[in-house]
């Protein structure tokens, strides 16, 4: 029996080592799931914030449409840009830099069209005095701040995720987890849409 004791101890030690390595591996995998889910959640918050803005823009369009002589081309540009922006869908589990660029461009185009519409409204005193516009002014500004916050938190979650899957030795076991792109705002997107109206300005 004594001659087998070293073997028994050796096998027992090997089993303990394998159990430790197994738990370590499982811990790495579970950690990857957690940081990945965090990215998915924060992207959902980004989409929710943009959807709220799109809904508000839809309400604004309906209000402007009530003015029979409002410039059609300006209004149609917003409607088209809004449709294009809402059509861009991204799966956060398989997102690519190209997809985020497309998403950014669509939202940037909508932002530009909306800005032009709001500038044009200055020529329509009845619209400027409309109570719906007063309400939308506050809601749009608030939503732009929510979008900025959601984008920042998304990028923070992506940084945490990328650091987790790329650092050694995690990278040895997480080859099926791909690096995720950051949300890079288009030029000027960090500035909230200007929805201030000059109510003292007379139509010339």
JSON list of N, CA and C in Angstrom, two decimals, residues 130-176:
[
{"chain": "A", "resi": 130, "resn": "UNK", "atom": "N", "xyz": [-47.42, 77.91, -31.10]},
{"chain": "A", "resi": 130, "resn": "UNK", "atom": "CA", "xyz": [-48.16, 76.67, -30.85]},
{"chain": "A", "resi": 130, "resn": "UNK", "atom": "C", "xyz": [-47.67, 76.02, -29.56]},
{"chain": "A", "resi": 131, "resn": "UNK", "atom": "N", "xyz": [-48.60, 75.65, -28.68]},
{"chain": "A", "resi": 131, "resn": "UNK", "atom": "CA", "xyz": [-48.24, 75.06, -27.39]},
{"chain": "A", "resi": 131, "resn": "UNK", "atom": "C", "xyz": [-47.52, 73.72, -27.55]},
{"chain": "A", "resi": 132, "resn": "UNK", "atom": "N", "xyz": [-47.83, 73.00, -28.62]},
{"chain": "A", "resi": 132, "resn": "UNK", "atom": "CA", "xyz": [-47.14, 71.74, -28.85]},
{"chain": "A", "resi": 132, "resn": "UNK", "atom": "C", "xyz": [-45.64, 71.97, -29.07]},
{"chain": "A", "resi": 133, "resn": "UNK", "atom": "N", "xyz": [-45.31, 73.08, -29.75]},
{"chain": "A", "resi": 133, "resn": "UNK", "atom": "CA", "xyz": [-43.90, 73.40, -29.97]},
{"chain": "A", "resi": 133, "resn": "UNK", "atom": "C", "xyz": [-43.21, 73.74, -28.66]},
{"chain": "A", "resi": 134, "resn": "UNK", "atom": "N", "xyz": [-43.90, 74.46, -27.79]},
{"chain": "A", "resi": 134, "resn": "UNK", "atom": "CA", "xyz": [-43.31, 74.79, -26.50]},
{"chain": "A", "resi": 134, "resn": "UNK", "atom": "C", "xyz": [-42.99, 73.52, -25.71]},
{"chain": "A", "resi": 135, "resn": "UNK", "atom": "N", "xyz": [-43.90, 72.56, -25.78]},
{"chain": "A", "resi": 135, "resn": "UNK", "atom": "CA", "xyz": [-43.69, 71.29, -25.07]},
{"chain": "A", "resi": 135, "resn": "UNK", "atom": "C", "xyz": [-42.57, 70.48, -25.72]},
{"chain": "A", "resi": 136, "resn": "UNK", "atom": "N", "xyz": [-42.59, 70.43, -27.06]},
{"chain": "A", "resi": 136, "resn": "UNK", "atom": "CA", "xyz": [-41.57, 69.67, -27.77]},
{"chain": "A", "resi": 136, "resn": "UNK", "atom": "C", "xyz": [-40.17, 70.27, -27.58]},
{"chain": "A", "resi": 137, "resn": "UNK", "atom": "N", "xyz": [-40.12, 71.58, -27.41]},
{"chain": "A", "resi": 137, "resn": "UNK", "atom": "CA", "xyz": [-38.84, 72.24, -27.18]},
{"chain": "A", "resi": 137, "resn": "UNK", "atom": "C", "xyz": [-38.14, 71.64, -25.96]},
{"chain": "A", "resi": 138, "resn": "UNK", "atom": "N", "xyz": [-38.87, 71.52, -24.88]},
{"chain": "A", "resi": 138, "resn": "UNK", "atom": "CA", "xyz": [-38.29, 70.97, -23.65]},
{"chain": "A", "resi": 138, "resn": "UNK", "atom": "C", "xyz": [-38.02, 69.47, -23.79]},
{"chain": "A", "resi": 139, "resn": "UNK", "atom": "N", "xyz": [-38.94, 68.74, -24.39]},
{"chain": "A", "resi": 139, "resn": "UNK", "atom": "CA", "xyz": [-38.79, 67.29, -24.49]},
{"chain": "A", "resi": 139, "resn": "UNK", "atom": "C", "xyz": [-37.64, 66.89, -25.41]},
{"chain": "A", "resi": 140, "resn": "UNK", "atom": "N", "xyz": [-37.48, 67.62, -26.51]},
{"chain": "A", "resi": 140, "resn": "UNK", "atom": "CA", "xyz": [-36.37, 67.32, -27.42]},
{"chain": "A", "resi": 140, "resn": "UNK", "atom": "C", "xyz": [-35.03, 67.59, -26.76]},
{"chain": "A", "resi": 141, "resn": "UNK", "atom": "N", "xyz": [-34.92, 68.71, -26.06]},
{"chain": "A", "resi": 141, "resn": "UNK", "atom": "CA", "xyz": [-33.67, 69.03, -25.38]},
{"chain": "A", "resi": 141, "resn": "UNK", "atom": "C", "xyz": [-33.34, 67.98, -24.33]},
{"chain": "A", "resi": 142, "resn": "UNK", "atom": "N", "xyz": [-34.36, 67.56, -23.58]},
{"chain": "A", "resi": 142, "resn": "UNK", "atom": "CA", "xyz": [-34.16, 66.53, -22.56]},
{"chain": "A", "resi": 142, "resn": "UNK", "atom": "C", "xyz": [-33.74, 65.20, -23.19]},
{"chain": "A", "resi": 143, "resn": "UNK", "atom": "N", "xyz": [-34.35, 64.87, -24.32]},
{"chain": "A", "resi": 143, "resn": "UNK", "atom": "CA", "xyz": [-34.03, 63.62, -24.99]},
{"chain": "A", "resi": 143, "resn": "UNK", "atom": "C", "xyz": [-32.62, 63.62, -25.55]},
{"chain": "A", "resi": 144, "resn": "UNK", "atom": "N", "xyz": [-32.16, 64.75, -26.07]},
{"chain": "A", "resi": 144, "resn": "UNK", "atom": "CA", "xyz": [-30.80, 64.84, -26.58]},
{"chain": "A", "resi": 144, "resn": "UNK", "atom": "C", "xyz": [-29.80, 64.57, -25.46]},
{"chain": "A", "resi": 145, "resn": "UNK", "atom": "N", "xyz": [-30.11, 65.05, -24.27]},
{"chain": "A", "resi": 145, "resn": "UNK", "atom": "CA", "xyz": [-29.23, 64.79, -23.13]},
{"chain": "A", "resi": 145, "resn": "UNK", "atom": "C", "xyz": [-29.25, 63.31, -22.75]},
{"chain": "A", "resi": 146, "resn": "UNK", "atom": "N", "xyz": [-30.42, 62.69, -22.86]},
{"chain": "A", "resi": 146, "resn": "UNK", "atom": "CA", "xyz": [-30.53, 61.26, -22.58]},
{"chain": "A", "resi": 146, "resn": "UNK", "atom": "C", "xyz": [-29.72, 60.45, -23.59]},
{"chain": "A", "resi": 147, "resn": "UNK", "atom": "N", "xyz": [-29.76, 60.87, -24.85]},
{"chain": "A", "resi": 147, "resn": "UNK", "atom": "CA", "xyz": [-28.99, 60.18, -25.90]},
{"chain": "A", "resi": 147, "resn": "UNK", "atom": "C", "xyz": [-27.50, 60.27, -25.61]},
{"chain": "A", "resi": 148, "resn": "UNK", "atom": "N", "xyz": [-27.04, 61.45, -25.23]},
{"chain": "A", "resi": 148, "resn": "UNK", "atom": "CA", "xyz": [-25.63, 61.63, -24.92]},
{"chain": "A", "resi": 148, "resn": "UNK", "atom": "C", "xyz": [-25.21, 60.73, -23.76]},
{"chain": "A", "resi": 149, "resn": "UNK", "atom": "N", "xyz": [-26.05, 60.66, -22.74]},
{"chain": "A", "resi": 149, "resn": "UNK", "atom": "CA", "xyz": [-25.75, 59.81, -21.59]},
{"chain": "A", "resi": 149, "resn": "UNK", "atom": "C", "xyz": [-25.73, 58.34, -21.98]},
{"chain": "A", "resi": 150, "resn": "UNK", "atom": "N", "xyz": [-26.71, 57.92, -22.79]},
{"chain": "A", "resi": 150, "resn": "UNK", "atom": "CA", "xyz": [-26.79, 56.52, -23.22]},
{"chain": "A", "resi": 150, "resn": "UNK", "atom": "C", "xyz": [-25.59, 56.14, -24.07]},
{"chain": "A", "resi": 151, "resn": "UNK", "atom": "N", "xyz": [-25.16, 57.02, -24.97]},
{"chain": "A", "resi": 151, "resn": "UNK", "atom": "CA", "xyz": [-23.98, 56.74, -25.80]},
{"chain": "A", "resi": 151, "resn": "UNK", "atom": "C", "xyz": [-22.72, 56.60, -24.94]},
{"chain": "A", "resi": 152, "resn": "UNK", "atom": "N", "xyz": [-22.59, 57.48, -23.94]},
{"chain": "A", "resi": 152, "resn": "UNK", "atom": "CA", "xyz": [-21.41, 57.43, -23.06]},
{"chain": "A", "resi": 152, "resn": "UNK", "atom": "C", "xyz": [-21.38, 56.13, -22.28]},
{"chain": "A", "resi": 153, "resn": "UNK", "atom": "N", "xyz": [-22.51, 55.74, -21.73]},
{"chain": "A", "resi": 153, "resn": "UNK", "atom": "CA", "xyz": [-22.55, 54.50, -20.95]},
{"chain": "A", "resi": 153, "resn": "UNK", "atom": "C", "xyz": [-22.33, 53.27, -21.82]},
{"chain": "A", "resi": 154, "resn": "UNK", "atom": "N", "xyz": [-22.80, 53.34, -23.06]},
{"chain": "A", "resi": 154, "resn": "UNK", "atom": "CA", "xyz": [-22.56, 52.23, -23.98]},
{"chain": "A", "resi": 154, "resn": "UNK", "atom": "C", "xyz": [-21.06, 52.08, -24.24]},
{"chain": "A", "resi": 155, "resn": "UNK", "atom": "N", "xyz": [-20.39, 53.19, -24.52]},
{"chain": "A", "resi": 155, "resn": "UNK", "atom": "CA", "xyz": [-18.96, 53.13, -24.77]},
{"chain": "A", "resi": 155, "resn": "UNK", "atom": "C", "xyz": [-18.19, 52.62, -23.56]},
{"chain": "A", "resi": 156, "resn": "UNK", "atom": "N", "xyz": [-18.65, 52.99, -22.37]},
{"chain": "A", "resi": 156, "resn": "UNK", "atom": "CA", "xyz": [-18.00, 52.50, -21.15]},
{"chain": "A", "resi": 156, "resn": "UNK", "atom": "C", "xyz": [-18.15, 50.99, -21.03]},
{"chain": "A", "resi": 157, "resn": "UNK", "atom": "N", "xyz": [-19.33, 50.47, -21.38]},
{"chain": "A", "resi": 157, "resn": "UNK", "atom": "CA", "xyz": [-19.55, 49.03, -21.30]},
{"chain": "A", "resi": 157, "resn": "UNK", "atom": "C", "xyz": [-18.75, 48.29, -22.37]},
{"chain": "A", "resi": 158, "resn": "UNK", "atom": "N", "xyz": [-18.58, 48.91, -23.55]},
{"chain": "A", "resi": 158, "resn": "UNK", "atom": "CA", "xyz": [-17.77, 48.31, -24.61]},
{"chain": "A", "resi": 158, "resn": "UNK", "atom": "C", "xyz": [-16.30, 48.26, -24.18]},
{"chain": "A", "resi": 159, "resn": "UNK", "atom": "N", "xyz": [-15.84, 49.32, -23.56]},
{"chain": "A", "resi": 159, "resn": "UNK", "atom": "CA", "xyz": [-14.45, 49.34, -23.09]},
{"chain": "A", "resi": 159, "resn": "UNK", "atom": "C", "xyz": [-14.21, 48.22, -22.07]},
{"chain": "A", "resi": 160, "resn": "UNK", "atom": "N", "xyz": [-15.14, 48.06, -21.15]},
{"chain": "A", "resi": 160, "resn": "UNK", "atom": "CA", "xyz": [-15.01, 47.01, -20.14]},
{"chain": "A", "resi": 160, "resn": "UNK", "atom": "C", "xyz": [-15.03, 45.63, -20.80]},
{"chain": "A", "resi": 161, "resn": "UNK", "atom": "N", "xyz": [-15.92, 45.45, -21.77]},
{"chain": "A", "resi": 161, "resn": "UNK", "atom": "CA", "xyz": [-16.02, 44.17, -22.48]},
{"chain": "A", "resi": 161, "resn": "UNK", "atom": "C", "xyz": [-14.74, 43.88, -23.26]},
{"chain": "A", "resi": 162, "resn": "UNK", "atom": "N", "xyz": [-14.27, 44.84, -24.05]},
{"chain": "A", "resi": 162, "resn": "UNK", "atom": "CA", "xyz": [-13.07, 44.64, -24.86]},
{"chain": "A", "resi": 162, "resn": "UNK", "atom": "C", "xyz": [-11.85, 44.35, -23.99]},
{"chain": "A", "resi": 163, "resn": "UNK", "atom": "N", "xyz": [-11.72, 45.08, -22.91]},
{"chain": "A", "resi": 163, "resn": "UNK", "atom": "CA", "xyz": [-10.60, 44.83, -22.00]},
{"chain": "A", "resi": 163, "resn": "UNK", "atom": "C", "xyz": [-10.66, 43.41, -21.44]},
{"chain": "A", "resi": 164, "resn": "UNK", "atom": "N", "xyz": [-11.86, 42.96, -21.14]},
{"chain": "A", "resi": 164, "resn": "UNK", "atom": "CA", "xyz": [-12.01, 41.63, -20.53]},
{"chain": "A", "resi": 164, "resn": "UNK", "atom": "C", "xyz": [-11.64, 40.53, -21.51]},
{"chain": "A", "resi": 165, "resn": "UNK", "atom": "N", "xyz": [-12.13, 40.61, -22.75]},
{"chain": "A", "resi": 165, "resn": "UNK", "atom": "CA", "xyz": [-11.91, 39.50, -23.68]},
{"chain": "A", "resi": 165, "resn": "UNK", "atom": "C", "xyz": [-10.52, 39.54, -24.33]},
{"chain": "A", "resi": 166, "resn": "UNK", "atom": "N", "xyz": [-9.87, 40.71, -24.35]},
{"chain": "A", "resi": 166, "resn": "UNK", "atom": "CA", "xyz": [-8.60, 40.83, -25.04]},
{"chain": "A", "resi": 166, "resn": "UNK", "atom": "C", "xyz": [-7.39, 40.63, -24.13]},
{"chain": "A", "resi": 167, "resn": "UNK", "atom": "N", "xyz": [-7.60, 40.80, -22.82]},
{"chain": "A", "resi": 167, "resn": "UNK", "atom": "CA", "xyz": [-6.48, 40.68, -21.90]},
{"chain": "A", "resi": 167, "resn": "UNK", "atom": "C", "xyz": [-6.07, 39.22, -21.75]},
{"chain": "A", "resi": 168, "resn": "UNK", "atom": "N", "xyz": [-4.79, 39.00, -21.60]},
{"chain": "A", "resi": 168, "resn": "UNK", "atom": "CA", "xyz": [-4.26, 37.66, -21.35]},
{"chain": "A", "resi": 168, "resn": "UNK", "atom": "C", "xyz": [-4.41, 37.35, -19.85]},
{"chain": "A", "resi": 169, "resn": "UNK", "atom": "N", "xyz": [-4.82, 36.13, -19.47]},
{"chain": "A", "resi": 169, "resn": "UNK", "atom": "CA", "xyz": [-5.01, 34.92, -20.28]},
{"chain": "A", "resi": 169, "resn": "UNK", "atom": "C", "xyz": [-6.44, 34.71, -20.78]},
{"chain": "A", "resi": 170, "resn": "UNK", "atom": "N", "xyz": [-7.36, 35.68, -20.48]},
{"chain": "A", "resi": 170, "resn": "UNK", "atom": "CA", "xyz": [-8.74, 35.50, -20.91]},
{"chain": "A", "resi": 170, "resn": "UNK", "atom": "C", "xyz": [-8.85, 35.25, -22.41]},
{"chain": "A", "resi": 171, "resn": "UNK", "atom": "N", "xyz": [-8.00, 35.96, -23.17]},
{"chain": "A", "resi": 171, "resn": "UNK", "atom": "CA", "xyz": [-8.06, 35.84, -24.63]},
{"chain": "A", "resi": 171, "resn": "UNK", "atom": "C", "xyz": [-7.80, 34.41, -25.11]},
{"chain": "A", "resi": 172, "resn": "UNK", "atom": "N", "xyz": [-7.11, 33.61, -24.30]},
{"chain": "A", "resi": 172, "resn": "UNK", "atom": "CA", "xyz": [-6.83, 32.22, -24.68]},
{"chain": "A", "resi": 172, "resn": "UNK", "atom": "C", "xyz": [-8.10, 31.38, -24.74]},
{"chain": "A", "resi": 173, "resn": "UNK", "atom": "N", "xyz": [-9.09, 31.76, -23.92]},
{"chain": "A", "resi": 173, "resn": "UNK", "atom": "CA", "xyz": [-10.30, 30.96, -23.81]},
{"chain": "A", "resi": 173, "resn": "UNK", "atom": "C", "xyz": [-11.54, 31.61, -24.42]},
{"chain": "A", "resi": 174, "resn": "UNK", "atom": "N", "xyz": [-11.38, 32.82, -24.92]},
{"chain": "A", "resi": 174, "resn": "UNK", "atom": "CA", "xyz": [-12.54, 33.58, -25.42]},
{"chain": "A", "resi": 174, "resn": "UNK", "atom": "C", "xyz": [-12.40, 33.95, -26.89]},
{"chain": "A", "resi": 175, "resn": "UNK", "atom": "N", "xyz": [-11.87, 33.01, -27.66]},
{"chain": "A", "resi": 175, "resn": "UNK", "atom": "CA", "xyz": [-11.67, 33.27, -29.08]},
{"chain": "A", "resi": 175, "resn": "UNK", "atom": "C", "xyz": [-12.94, 33.51, -29.85]},
{"chain": "A", "resi": 176, "resn": "UNK", "atom": "N", "xyz": [-14.07, 33.00, -29.34]},
{"chain": "A", "resi": 176, "resn": "UNK", "atom": "CA", "xyz": [-15.35, 33.19, -30.04]},
{"chain": "A", "resi": 176, "resn": "UNK", "atom": "C", "xyz": [-16.00, 34.53, -29.68]}
]
